[in-house]
mmCIF file of C-alpha atoms in Angstrom:
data_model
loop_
_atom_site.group_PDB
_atom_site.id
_atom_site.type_symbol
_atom_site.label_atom_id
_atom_site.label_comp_id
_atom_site.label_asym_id
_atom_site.label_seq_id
_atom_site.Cartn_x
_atom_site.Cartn_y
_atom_site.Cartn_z
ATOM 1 C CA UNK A 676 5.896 41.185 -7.077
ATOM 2 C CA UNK A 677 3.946 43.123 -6.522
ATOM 3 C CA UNK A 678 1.215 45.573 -5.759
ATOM 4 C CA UNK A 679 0.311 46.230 -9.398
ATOM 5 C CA UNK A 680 -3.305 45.644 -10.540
ATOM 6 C CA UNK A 681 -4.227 45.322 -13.794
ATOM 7 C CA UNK A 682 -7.468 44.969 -15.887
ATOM 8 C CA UNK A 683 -6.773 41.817 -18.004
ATOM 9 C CA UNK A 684 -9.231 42.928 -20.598
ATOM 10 C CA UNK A 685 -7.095 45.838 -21.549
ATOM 11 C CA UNK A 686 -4.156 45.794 -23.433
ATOM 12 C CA UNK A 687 -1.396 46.045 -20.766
ATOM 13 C CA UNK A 688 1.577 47.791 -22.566
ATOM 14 C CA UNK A 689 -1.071 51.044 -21.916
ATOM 15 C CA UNK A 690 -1.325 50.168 -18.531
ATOM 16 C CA UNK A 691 2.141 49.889 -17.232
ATOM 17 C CA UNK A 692 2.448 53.285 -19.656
ATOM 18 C CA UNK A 693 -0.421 54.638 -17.477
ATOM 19 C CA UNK A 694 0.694 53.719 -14.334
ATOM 20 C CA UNK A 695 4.387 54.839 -14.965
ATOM 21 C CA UNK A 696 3.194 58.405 -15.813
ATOM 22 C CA UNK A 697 1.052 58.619 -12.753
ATOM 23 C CA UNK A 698 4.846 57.532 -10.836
ATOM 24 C CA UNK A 699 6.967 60.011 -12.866
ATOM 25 C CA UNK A 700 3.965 62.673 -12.249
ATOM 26 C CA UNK A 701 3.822 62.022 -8.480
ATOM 27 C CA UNK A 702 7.861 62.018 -8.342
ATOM 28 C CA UNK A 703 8.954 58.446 -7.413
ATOM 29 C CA UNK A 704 11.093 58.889 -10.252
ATOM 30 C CA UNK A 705 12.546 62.557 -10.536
ATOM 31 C CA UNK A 706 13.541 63.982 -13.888
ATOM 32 C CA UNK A 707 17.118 62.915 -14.701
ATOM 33 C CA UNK A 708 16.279 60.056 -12.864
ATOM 34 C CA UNK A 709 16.836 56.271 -13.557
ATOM 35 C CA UNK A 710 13.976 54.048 -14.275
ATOM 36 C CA UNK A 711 14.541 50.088 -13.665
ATOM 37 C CA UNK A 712 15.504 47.854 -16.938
ATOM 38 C CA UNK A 713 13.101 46.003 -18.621
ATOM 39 C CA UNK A 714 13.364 42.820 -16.683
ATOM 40 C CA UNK A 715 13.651 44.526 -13.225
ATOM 41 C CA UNK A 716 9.930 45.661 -14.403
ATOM 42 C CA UNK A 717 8.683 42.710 -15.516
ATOM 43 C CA UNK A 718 10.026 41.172 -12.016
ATOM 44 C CA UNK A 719 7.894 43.780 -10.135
ATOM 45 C CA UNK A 720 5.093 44.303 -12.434
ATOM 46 C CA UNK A 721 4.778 40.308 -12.780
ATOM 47 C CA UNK A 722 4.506 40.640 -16.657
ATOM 48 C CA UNK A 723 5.816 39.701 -19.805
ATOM 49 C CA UNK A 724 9.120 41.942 -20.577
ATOM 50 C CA UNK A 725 8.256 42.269 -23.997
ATOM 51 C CA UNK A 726 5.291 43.724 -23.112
ATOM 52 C CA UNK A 727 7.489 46.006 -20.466
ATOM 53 C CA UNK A 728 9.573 46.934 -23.373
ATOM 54 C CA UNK A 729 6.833 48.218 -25.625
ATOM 55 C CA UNK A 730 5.211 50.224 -22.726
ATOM 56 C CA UNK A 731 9.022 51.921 -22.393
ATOM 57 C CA UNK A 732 9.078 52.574 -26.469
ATOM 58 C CA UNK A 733 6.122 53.929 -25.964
ATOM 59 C CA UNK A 734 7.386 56.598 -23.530
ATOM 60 C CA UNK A 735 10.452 56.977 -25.162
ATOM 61 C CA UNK A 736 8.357 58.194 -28.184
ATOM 62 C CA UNK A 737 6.269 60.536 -26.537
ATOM 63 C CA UNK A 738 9.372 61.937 -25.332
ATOM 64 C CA UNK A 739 8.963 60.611 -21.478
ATOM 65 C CA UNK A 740 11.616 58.606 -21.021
ATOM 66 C CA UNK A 741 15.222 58.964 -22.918
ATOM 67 C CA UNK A 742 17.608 56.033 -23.375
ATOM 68 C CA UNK A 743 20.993 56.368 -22.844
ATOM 69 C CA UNK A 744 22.649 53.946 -24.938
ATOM 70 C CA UNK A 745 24.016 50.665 -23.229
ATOM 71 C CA UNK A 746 22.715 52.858 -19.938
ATOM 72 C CA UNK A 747 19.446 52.192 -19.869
ATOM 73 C CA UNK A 748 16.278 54.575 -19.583
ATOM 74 C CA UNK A 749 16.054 57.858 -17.400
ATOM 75 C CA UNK A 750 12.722 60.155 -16.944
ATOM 76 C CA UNK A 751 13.410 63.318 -19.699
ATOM 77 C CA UNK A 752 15.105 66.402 -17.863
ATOM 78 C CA UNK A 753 12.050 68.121 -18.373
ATOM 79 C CA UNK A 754 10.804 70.040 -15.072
ATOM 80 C CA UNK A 755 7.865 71.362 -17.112
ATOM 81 C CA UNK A 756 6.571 68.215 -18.616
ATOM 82 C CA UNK A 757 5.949 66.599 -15.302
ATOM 83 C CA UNK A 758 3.630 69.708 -14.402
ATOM 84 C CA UNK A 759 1.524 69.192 -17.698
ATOM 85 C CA UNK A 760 1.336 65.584 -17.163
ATOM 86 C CA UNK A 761 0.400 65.411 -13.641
ATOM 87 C CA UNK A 762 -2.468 67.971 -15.138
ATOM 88 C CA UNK A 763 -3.282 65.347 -17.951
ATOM 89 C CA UNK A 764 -3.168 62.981 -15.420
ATOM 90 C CA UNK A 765 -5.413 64.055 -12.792
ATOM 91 C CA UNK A 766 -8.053 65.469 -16.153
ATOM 92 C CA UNK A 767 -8.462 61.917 -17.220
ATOM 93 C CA UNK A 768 -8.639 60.566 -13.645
ATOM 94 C CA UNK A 769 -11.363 63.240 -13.216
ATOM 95 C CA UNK A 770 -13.180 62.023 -16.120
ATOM 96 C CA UNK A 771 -13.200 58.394 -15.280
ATOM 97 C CA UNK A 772 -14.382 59.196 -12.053
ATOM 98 C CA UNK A 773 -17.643 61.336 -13.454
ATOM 99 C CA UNK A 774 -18.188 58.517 -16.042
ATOM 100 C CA UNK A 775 -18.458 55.707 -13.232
ATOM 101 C CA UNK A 776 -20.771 58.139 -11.321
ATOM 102 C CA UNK A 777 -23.018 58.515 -14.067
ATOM 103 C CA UNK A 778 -22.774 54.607 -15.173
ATOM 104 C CA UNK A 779 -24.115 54.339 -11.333
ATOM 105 C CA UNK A 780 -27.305 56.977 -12.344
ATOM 106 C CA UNK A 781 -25.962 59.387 -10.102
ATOM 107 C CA UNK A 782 -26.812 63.418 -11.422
ATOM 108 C CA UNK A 783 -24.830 65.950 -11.160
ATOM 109 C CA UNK A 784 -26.333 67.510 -7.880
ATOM 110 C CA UNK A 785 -25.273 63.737 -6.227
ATOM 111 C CA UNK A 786 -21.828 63.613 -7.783
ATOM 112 C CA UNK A 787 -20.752 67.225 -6.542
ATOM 113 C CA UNK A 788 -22.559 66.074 -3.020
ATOM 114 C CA UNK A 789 -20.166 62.837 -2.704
ATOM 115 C CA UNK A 790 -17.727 64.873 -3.863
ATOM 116 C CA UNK A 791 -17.374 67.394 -1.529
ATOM 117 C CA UNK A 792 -18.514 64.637 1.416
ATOM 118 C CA UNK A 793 -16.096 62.491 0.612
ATOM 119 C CA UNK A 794 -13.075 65.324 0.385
ATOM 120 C CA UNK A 795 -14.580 66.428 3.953
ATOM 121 C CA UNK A 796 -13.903 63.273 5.582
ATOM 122 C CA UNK A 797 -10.554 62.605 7.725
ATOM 123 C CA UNK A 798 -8.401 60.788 4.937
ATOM 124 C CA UNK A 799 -8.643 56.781 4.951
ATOM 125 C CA UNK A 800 -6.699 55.161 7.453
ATOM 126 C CA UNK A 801 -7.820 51.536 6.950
ATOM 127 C CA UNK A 802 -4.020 51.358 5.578
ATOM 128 C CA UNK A 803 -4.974 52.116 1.616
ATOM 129 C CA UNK A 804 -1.998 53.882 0.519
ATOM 130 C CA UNK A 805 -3.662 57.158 -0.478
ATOM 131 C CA UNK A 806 -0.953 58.068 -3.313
ATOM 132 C CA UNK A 807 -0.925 54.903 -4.837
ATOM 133 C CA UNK A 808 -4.398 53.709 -4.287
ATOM 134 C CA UNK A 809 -3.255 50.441 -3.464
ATOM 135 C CA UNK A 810 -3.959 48.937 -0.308
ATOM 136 C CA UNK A 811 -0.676 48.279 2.204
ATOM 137 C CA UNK A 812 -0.505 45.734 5.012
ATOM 138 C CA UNK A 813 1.991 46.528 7.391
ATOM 139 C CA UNK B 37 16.966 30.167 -45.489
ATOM 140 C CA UNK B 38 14.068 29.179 -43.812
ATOM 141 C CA UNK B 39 13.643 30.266 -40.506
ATOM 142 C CA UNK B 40 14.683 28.268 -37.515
ATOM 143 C CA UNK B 41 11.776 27.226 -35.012
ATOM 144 C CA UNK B 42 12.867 26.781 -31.396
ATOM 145 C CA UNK B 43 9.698 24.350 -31.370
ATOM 146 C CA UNK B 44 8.227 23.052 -34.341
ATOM 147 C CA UNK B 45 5.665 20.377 -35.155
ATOM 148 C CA UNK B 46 4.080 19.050 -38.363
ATOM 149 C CA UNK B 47 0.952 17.100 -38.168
ATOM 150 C CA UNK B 48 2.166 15.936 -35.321
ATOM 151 C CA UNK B 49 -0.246 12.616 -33.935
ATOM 152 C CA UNK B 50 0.473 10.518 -30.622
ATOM 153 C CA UNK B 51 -1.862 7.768 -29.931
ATOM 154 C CA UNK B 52 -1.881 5.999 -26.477
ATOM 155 C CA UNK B 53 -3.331 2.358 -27.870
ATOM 156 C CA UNK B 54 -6.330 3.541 -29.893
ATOM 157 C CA UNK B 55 -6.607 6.705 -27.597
ATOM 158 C CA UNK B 56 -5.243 9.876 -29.463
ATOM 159 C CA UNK B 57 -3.904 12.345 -27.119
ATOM 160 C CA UNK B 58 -2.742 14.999 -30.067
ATOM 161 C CA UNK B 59 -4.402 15.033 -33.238
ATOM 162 C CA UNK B 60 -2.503 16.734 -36.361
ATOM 163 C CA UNK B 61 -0.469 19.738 -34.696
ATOM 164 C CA UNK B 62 1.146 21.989 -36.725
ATOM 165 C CA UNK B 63 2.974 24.680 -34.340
ATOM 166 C CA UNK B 64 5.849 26.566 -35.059
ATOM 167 C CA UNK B 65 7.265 28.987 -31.423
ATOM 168 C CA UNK B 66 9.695 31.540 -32.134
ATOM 169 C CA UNK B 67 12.646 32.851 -30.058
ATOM 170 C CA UNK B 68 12.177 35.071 -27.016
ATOM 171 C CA UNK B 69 8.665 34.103 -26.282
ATOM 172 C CA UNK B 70 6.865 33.252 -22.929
ATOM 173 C CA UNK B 71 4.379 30.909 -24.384
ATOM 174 C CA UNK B 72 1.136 29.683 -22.439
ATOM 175 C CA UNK B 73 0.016 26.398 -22.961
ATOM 176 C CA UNK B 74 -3.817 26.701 -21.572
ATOM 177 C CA UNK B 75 -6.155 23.871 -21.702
ATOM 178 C CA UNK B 76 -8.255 21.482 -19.268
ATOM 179 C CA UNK B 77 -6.973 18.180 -17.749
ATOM 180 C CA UNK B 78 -6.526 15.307 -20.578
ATOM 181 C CA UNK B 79 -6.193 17.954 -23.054
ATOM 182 C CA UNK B 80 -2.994 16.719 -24.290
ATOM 183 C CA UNK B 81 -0.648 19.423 -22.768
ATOM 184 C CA UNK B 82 2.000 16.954 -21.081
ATOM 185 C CA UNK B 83 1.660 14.686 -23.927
ATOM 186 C CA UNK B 84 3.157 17.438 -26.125
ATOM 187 C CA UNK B 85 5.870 18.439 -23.081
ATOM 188 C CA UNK B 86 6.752 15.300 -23.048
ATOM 189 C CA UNK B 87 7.393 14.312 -27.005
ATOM 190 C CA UNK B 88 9.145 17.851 -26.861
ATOM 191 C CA UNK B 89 11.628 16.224 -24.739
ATOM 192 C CA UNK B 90 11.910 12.904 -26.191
ATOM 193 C CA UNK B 91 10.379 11.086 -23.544
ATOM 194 C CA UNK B 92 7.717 9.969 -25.784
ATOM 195 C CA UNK B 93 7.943 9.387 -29.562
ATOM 196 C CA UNK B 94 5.096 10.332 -32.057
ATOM 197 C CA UNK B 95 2.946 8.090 -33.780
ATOM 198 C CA UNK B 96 2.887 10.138 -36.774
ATOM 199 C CA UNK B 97 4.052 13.226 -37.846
ATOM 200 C CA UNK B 98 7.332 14.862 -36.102
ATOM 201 C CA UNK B 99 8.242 17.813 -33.604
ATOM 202 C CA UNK B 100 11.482 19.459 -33.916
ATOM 203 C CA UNK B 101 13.815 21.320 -31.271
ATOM 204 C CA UNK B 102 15.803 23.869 -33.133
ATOM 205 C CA UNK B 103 15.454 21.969 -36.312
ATOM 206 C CA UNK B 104 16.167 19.085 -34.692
ATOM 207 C CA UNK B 105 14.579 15.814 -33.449
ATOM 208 C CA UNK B 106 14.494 15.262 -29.620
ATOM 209 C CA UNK B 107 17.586 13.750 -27.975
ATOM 210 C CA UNK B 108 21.118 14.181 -26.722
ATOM 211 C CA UNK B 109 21.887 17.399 -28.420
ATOM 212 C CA UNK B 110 18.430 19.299 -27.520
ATOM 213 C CA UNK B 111 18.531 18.453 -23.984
ATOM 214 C CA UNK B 112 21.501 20.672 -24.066
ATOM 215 C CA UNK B 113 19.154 23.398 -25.068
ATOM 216 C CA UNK B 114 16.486 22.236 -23.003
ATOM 217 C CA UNK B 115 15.428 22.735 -19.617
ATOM 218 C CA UNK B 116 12.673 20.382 -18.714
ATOM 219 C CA UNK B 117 10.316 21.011 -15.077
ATOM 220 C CA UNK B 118 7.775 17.657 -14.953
ATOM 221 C CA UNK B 119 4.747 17.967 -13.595
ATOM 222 C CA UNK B 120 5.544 15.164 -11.055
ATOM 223 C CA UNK B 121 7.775 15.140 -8.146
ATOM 224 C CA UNK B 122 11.486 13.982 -9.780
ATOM 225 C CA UNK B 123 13.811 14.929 -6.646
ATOM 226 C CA UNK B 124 14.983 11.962 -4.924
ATOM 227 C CA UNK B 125 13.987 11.984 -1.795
ATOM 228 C CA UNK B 126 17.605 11.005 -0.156
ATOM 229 C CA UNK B 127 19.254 13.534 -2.021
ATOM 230 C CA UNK B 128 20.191 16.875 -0.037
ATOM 231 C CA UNK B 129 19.682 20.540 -1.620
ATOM 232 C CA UNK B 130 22.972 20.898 -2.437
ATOM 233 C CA UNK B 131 23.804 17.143 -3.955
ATOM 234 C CA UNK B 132 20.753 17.930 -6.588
ATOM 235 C CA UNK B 133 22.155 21.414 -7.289
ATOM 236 C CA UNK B 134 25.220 19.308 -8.064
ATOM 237 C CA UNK B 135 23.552 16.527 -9.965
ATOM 238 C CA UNK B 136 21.959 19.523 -11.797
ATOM 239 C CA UNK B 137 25.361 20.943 -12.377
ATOM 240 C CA UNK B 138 27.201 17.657 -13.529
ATOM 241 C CA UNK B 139 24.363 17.156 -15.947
ATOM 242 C CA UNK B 140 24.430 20.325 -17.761
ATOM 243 C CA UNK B 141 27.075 22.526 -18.785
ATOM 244 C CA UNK B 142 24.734 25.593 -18.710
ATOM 245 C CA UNK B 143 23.779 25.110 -15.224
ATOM 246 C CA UNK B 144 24.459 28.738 -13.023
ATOM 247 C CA UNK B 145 25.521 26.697 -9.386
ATOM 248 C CA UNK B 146 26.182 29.740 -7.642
ATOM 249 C CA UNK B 147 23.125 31.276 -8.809
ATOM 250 C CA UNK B 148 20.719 28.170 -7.477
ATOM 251 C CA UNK B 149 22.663 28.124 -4.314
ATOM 252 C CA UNK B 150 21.918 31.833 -3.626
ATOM 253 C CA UNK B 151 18.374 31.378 -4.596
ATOM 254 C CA UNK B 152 18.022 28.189 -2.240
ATOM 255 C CA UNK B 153 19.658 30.940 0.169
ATOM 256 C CA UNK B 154 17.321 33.483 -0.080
ATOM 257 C CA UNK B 155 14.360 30.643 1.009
ATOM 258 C CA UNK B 156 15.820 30.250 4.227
ATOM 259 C CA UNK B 157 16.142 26.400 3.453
ATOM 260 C CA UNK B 158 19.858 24.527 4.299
ATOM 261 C CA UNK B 159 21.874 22.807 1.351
ATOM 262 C CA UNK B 160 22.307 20.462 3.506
ATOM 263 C CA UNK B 161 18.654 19.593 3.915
ATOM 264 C CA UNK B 162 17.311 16.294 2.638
ATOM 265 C CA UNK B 163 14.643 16.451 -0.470
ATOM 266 C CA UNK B 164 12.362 14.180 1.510
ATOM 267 C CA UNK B 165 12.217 16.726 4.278
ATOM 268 C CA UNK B 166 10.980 19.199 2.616
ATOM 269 C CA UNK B 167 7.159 20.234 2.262
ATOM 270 C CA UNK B 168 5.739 20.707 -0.867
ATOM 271 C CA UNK B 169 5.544 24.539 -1.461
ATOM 272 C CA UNK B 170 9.346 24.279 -1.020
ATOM 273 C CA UNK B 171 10.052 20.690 -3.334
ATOM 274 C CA UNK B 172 8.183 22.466 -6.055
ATOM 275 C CA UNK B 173 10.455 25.808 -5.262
ATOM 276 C CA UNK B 174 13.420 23.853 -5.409
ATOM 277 C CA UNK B 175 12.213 22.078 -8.541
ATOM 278 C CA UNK B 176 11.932 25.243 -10.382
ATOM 279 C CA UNK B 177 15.357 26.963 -8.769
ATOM 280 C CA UNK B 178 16.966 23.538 -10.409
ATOM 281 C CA UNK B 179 15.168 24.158 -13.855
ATOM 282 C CA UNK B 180 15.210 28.108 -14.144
ATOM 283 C CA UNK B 181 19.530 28.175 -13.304
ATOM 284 C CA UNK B 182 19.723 26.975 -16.695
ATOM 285 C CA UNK B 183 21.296 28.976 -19.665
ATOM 286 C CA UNK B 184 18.671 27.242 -21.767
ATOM 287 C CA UNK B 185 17.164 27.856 -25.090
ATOM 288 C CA UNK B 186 13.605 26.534 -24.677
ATOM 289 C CA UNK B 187 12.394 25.756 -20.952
ATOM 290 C CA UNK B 188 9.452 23.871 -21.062
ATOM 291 C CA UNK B 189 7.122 24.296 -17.278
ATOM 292 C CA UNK B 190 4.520 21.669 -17.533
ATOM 293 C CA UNK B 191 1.886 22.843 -14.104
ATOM 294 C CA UNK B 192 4.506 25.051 -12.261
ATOM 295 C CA UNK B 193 1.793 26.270 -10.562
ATOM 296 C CA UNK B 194 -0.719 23.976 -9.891
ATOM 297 C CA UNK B 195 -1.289 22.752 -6.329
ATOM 298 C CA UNK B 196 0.694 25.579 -4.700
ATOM 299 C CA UNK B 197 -0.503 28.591 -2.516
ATOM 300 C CA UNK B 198 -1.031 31.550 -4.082
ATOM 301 C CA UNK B 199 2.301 33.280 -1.998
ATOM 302 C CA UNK B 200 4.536 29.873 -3.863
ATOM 303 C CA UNK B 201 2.866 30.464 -6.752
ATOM 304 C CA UNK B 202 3.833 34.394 -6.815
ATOM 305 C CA UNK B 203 7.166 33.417 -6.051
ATOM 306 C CA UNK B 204 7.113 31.074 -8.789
ATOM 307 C CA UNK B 205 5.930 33.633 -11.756
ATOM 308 C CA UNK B 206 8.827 35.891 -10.326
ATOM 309 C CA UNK B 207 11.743 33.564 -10.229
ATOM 310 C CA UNK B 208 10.910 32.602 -14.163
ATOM 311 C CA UNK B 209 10.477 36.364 -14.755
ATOM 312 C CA UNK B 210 13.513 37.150 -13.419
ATOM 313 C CA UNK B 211 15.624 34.091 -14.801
ATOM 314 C CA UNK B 212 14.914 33.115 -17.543
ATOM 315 C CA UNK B 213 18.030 33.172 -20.769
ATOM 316 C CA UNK B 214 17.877 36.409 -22.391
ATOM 317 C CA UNK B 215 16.094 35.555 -25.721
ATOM 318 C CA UNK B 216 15.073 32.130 -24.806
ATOM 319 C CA UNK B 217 11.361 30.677 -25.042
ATOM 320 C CA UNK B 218 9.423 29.280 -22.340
ATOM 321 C CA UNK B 219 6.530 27.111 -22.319
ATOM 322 C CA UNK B 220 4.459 27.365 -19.129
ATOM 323 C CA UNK B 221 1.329 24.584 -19.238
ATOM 324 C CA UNK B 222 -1.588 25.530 -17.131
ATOM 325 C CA UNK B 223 -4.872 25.038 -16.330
ATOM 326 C CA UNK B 224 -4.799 27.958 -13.827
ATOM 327 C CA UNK B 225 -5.440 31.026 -16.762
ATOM 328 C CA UNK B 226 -5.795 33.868 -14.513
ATOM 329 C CA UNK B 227 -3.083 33.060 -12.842
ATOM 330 C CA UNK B 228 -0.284 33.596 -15.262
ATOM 331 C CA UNK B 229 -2.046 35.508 -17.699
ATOM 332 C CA UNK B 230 -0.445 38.804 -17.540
ATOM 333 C CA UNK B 231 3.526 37.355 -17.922
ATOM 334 C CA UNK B 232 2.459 35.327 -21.167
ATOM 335 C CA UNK B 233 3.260 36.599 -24.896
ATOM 336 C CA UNK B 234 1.373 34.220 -26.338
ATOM 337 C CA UNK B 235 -1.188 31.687 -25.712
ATOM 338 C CA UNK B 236 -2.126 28.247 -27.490
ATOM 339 C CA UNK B 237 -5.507 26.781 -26.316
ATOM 340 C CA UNK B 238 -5.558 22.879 -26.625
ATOM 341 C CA UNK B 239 -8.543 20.557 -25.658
ATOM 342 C CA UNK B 240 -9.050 17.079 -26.898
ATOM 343 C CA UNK B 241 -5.695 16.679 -28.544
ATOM 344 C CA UNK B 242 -6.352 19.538 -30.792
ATOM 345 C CA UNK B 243 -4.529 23.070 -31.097
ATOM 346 C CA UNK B 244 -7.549 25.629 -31.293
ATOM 347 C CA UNK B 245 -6.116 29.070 -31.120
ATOM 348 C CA UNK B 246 -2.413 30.560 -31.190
ATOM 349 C CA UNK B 247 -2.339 33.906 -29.843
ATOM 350 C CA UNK B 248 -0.836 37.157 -28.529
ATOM 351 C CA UNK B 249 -2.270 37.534 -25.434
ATOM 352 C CA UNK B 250 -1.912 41.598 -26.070
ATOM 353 C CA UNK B 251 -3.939 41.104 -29.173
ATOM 354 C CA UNK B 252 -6.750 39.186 -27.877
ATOM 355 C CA UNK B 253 -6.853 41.789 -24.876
ATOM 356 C CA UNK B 254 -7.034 44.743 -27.466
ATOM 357 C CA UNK B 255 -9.340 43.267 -29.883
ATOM 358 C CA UNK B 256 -11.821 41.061 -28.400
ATOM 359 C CA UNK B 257 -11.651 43.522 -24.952
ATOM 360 C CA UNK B 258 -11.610 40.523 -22.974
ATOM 361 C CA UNK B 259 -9.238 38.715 -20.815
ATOM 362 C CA UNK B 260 -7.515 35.390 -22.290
ATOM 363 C CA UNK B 261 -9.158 33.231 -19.436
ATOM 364 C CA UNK B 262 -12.412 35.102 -20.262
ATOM 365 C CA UNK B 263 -11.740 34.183 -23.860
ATOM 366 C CA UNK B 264 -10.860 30.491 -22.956
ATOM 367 C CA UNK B 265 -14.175 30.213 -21.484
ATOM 368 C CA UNK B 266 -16.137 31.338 -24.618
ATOM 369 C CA UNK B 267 -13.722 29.354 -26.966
ATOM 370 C CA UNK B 268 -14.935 26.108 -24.693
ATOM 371 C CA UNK B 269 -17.900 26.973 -23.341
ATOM 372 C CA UNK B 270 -20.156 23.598 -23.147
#
């Protein structure tokens, strides 16, 4: 365990569902690839395995993840799919961001402003792990 | 047939002298559950851990393992972590991983050996020698390397840094008997939140609220400790 944050007041089955797209999306599992059992994610994740196991049904249904029976899961060989959902992805990520923004009382004119200041500046090196967003100490 | 409860109690009472500690329980835990017991000091949480395991009989009422009343054959099925220290202190690593093994036929030697292993502490250390962090660690290797059907944690956590108490969550996580139930009492909510299934709130001898922790978190948008509070806010 583990450098995975969650937001206790949401369910977390949609979380770890969340949060395994954005991996499959950015490629730290590959199409055709393996994806740890149940209990290996639990173990890393530092929650319930049920809960693991519903977040993987989940997948499974939308066609994600396939299982291969006594085998375990592996990300769908689906080259295309991982395109669309890094797209789906990074739309709701853009959304969330806009909302926050405007929960702050920031207009439009000040969002696009921080925006493009903030993808001006040299990328953070105070060791947050820009991919993952999570912060690394090394 | 009627289902078989891995825990079960019906209107279960225990009064110390005149003092109740648990007032009419009914409770029945399933199979394959990780099971929070969440309530305040002196709510009656090692009471209950204890009559679980026999070490305490009710005054009224009864609490079944398996269908069965607590003794020789459901401390078989029953791994059992006190609250209090239970090492002794003469004893090395290794002569309580065998006193462990001796004890119960379930119990995974080469499995607690590696894990003592991995800590970077010698079998052939004495208990007494070592600090805390690592009695508790060792306490929990010894109770988690068994093929058991119902482990019952009371405060694995409590009292520990929060790099121990990572370690702790993990090695239950990763140990525990497929399709086994665990108990885990706590006071520290946040903490161990997010590897629960389910959650039983008890304050003043009294079950108030059985649980999914998933379902409170989707329904009442709120985290179980944030729910805890409200349920015994004051």
């Amino acid at each position: 365990m583990n450098n995975w944050k969650f937001d206790p007041e949401k369910p977390l089955f949609r979380q770890i569902c969340d949060r395994l797209c954005d991996e499959i999306a950015r490629g730290v599992y590959q199409p055709g690839s393996k994806v740890p059992s149940v209990r290996e994610l639990a173990v890393i994740a530092g929650v319930n395995p049920n809960t693991v196991q519903r977040a993987l049904s989940e997948l499974e249904d939308e066609g994600i993840l396939v299982s291969r029976r006594g085998d375990g899961r592996y990300v769908a060989d689906n080259v295309t799919m991982r395109d669309n959902m890094l797209l789906e992805r990074s739309r709701t990520a853009t959304h969330e961001f806009v909302r926050a923004m405007r929960d702050l009382g920031l207009d439009d004119h000040m969002i696009r402003e921080s925006l493009e200041k903030a993808l001006s500046a040299p990328s953070d090196t105070k060791g947050v792990d820009a991919a993952s967003g999570t912060t690394v100490y090394s | 047939m009627e289902q078989q409860y891995i825990l079960e109690c019906n209107n279960l009472s225990k009064l110390y002298g005149q003092k109740p500690a648990l007032i009419d329980v009914n409770l029945k835990l399933c199979l394959g559950r990780i099971v929070g017991l969440l309530g305040p000091n002196g709510s009656g949480k090692t009471t209950l851990i204890k009559l679980a395991n026999g070490l305490l009989t009710p005054t009224s009422g009864e609490i079944l393992i398996n269908g069965m009343k607590p003794g020789v054959e459901t401390k078989k099925i029953v791994s059992f972590l006190p609250d209090c220290d239970f090492l002794a202190g003469w004893m090395t690593i290794e002569r309580a991983i065998e006193y462990s093994r001796d004890f119960f036929s379930d119990f995974r030697t080469d499995a607690a050996k590696e894990m003592v292993a991995r800590l970077g502490l010698d079998l052939k250390q004495k208990i007494r020698t070592l600090s805390k962090g690592n009695r508790e660690k060792v306490s929990l290797i010894l109770a988690m390397c068994r093929e058991a059907k119902l482990y019952l944690l009371d405060e694995p956590i409590a009292g520990v840094d929060p790099a121990t108490r990572e370690y702790i969550l993990e090695t239950i996580l990763a140990n525990y008997a497929e399709n086994s139930t665990v108990v885990i009492s706590t006071h520290l909510i946040a903490d161990v939140e997010t590897i629960l299934n389910d959650v039983l709130f008890i304050q003043n001898g009294r079950i108030d609220l059985y649980r999914s922790a998933e379902e409170i978190r989707e329904t009442e948008h709120m985290s179980v400790d944030a729910l805890f509070r409200e349920v015994y806010k004051w």
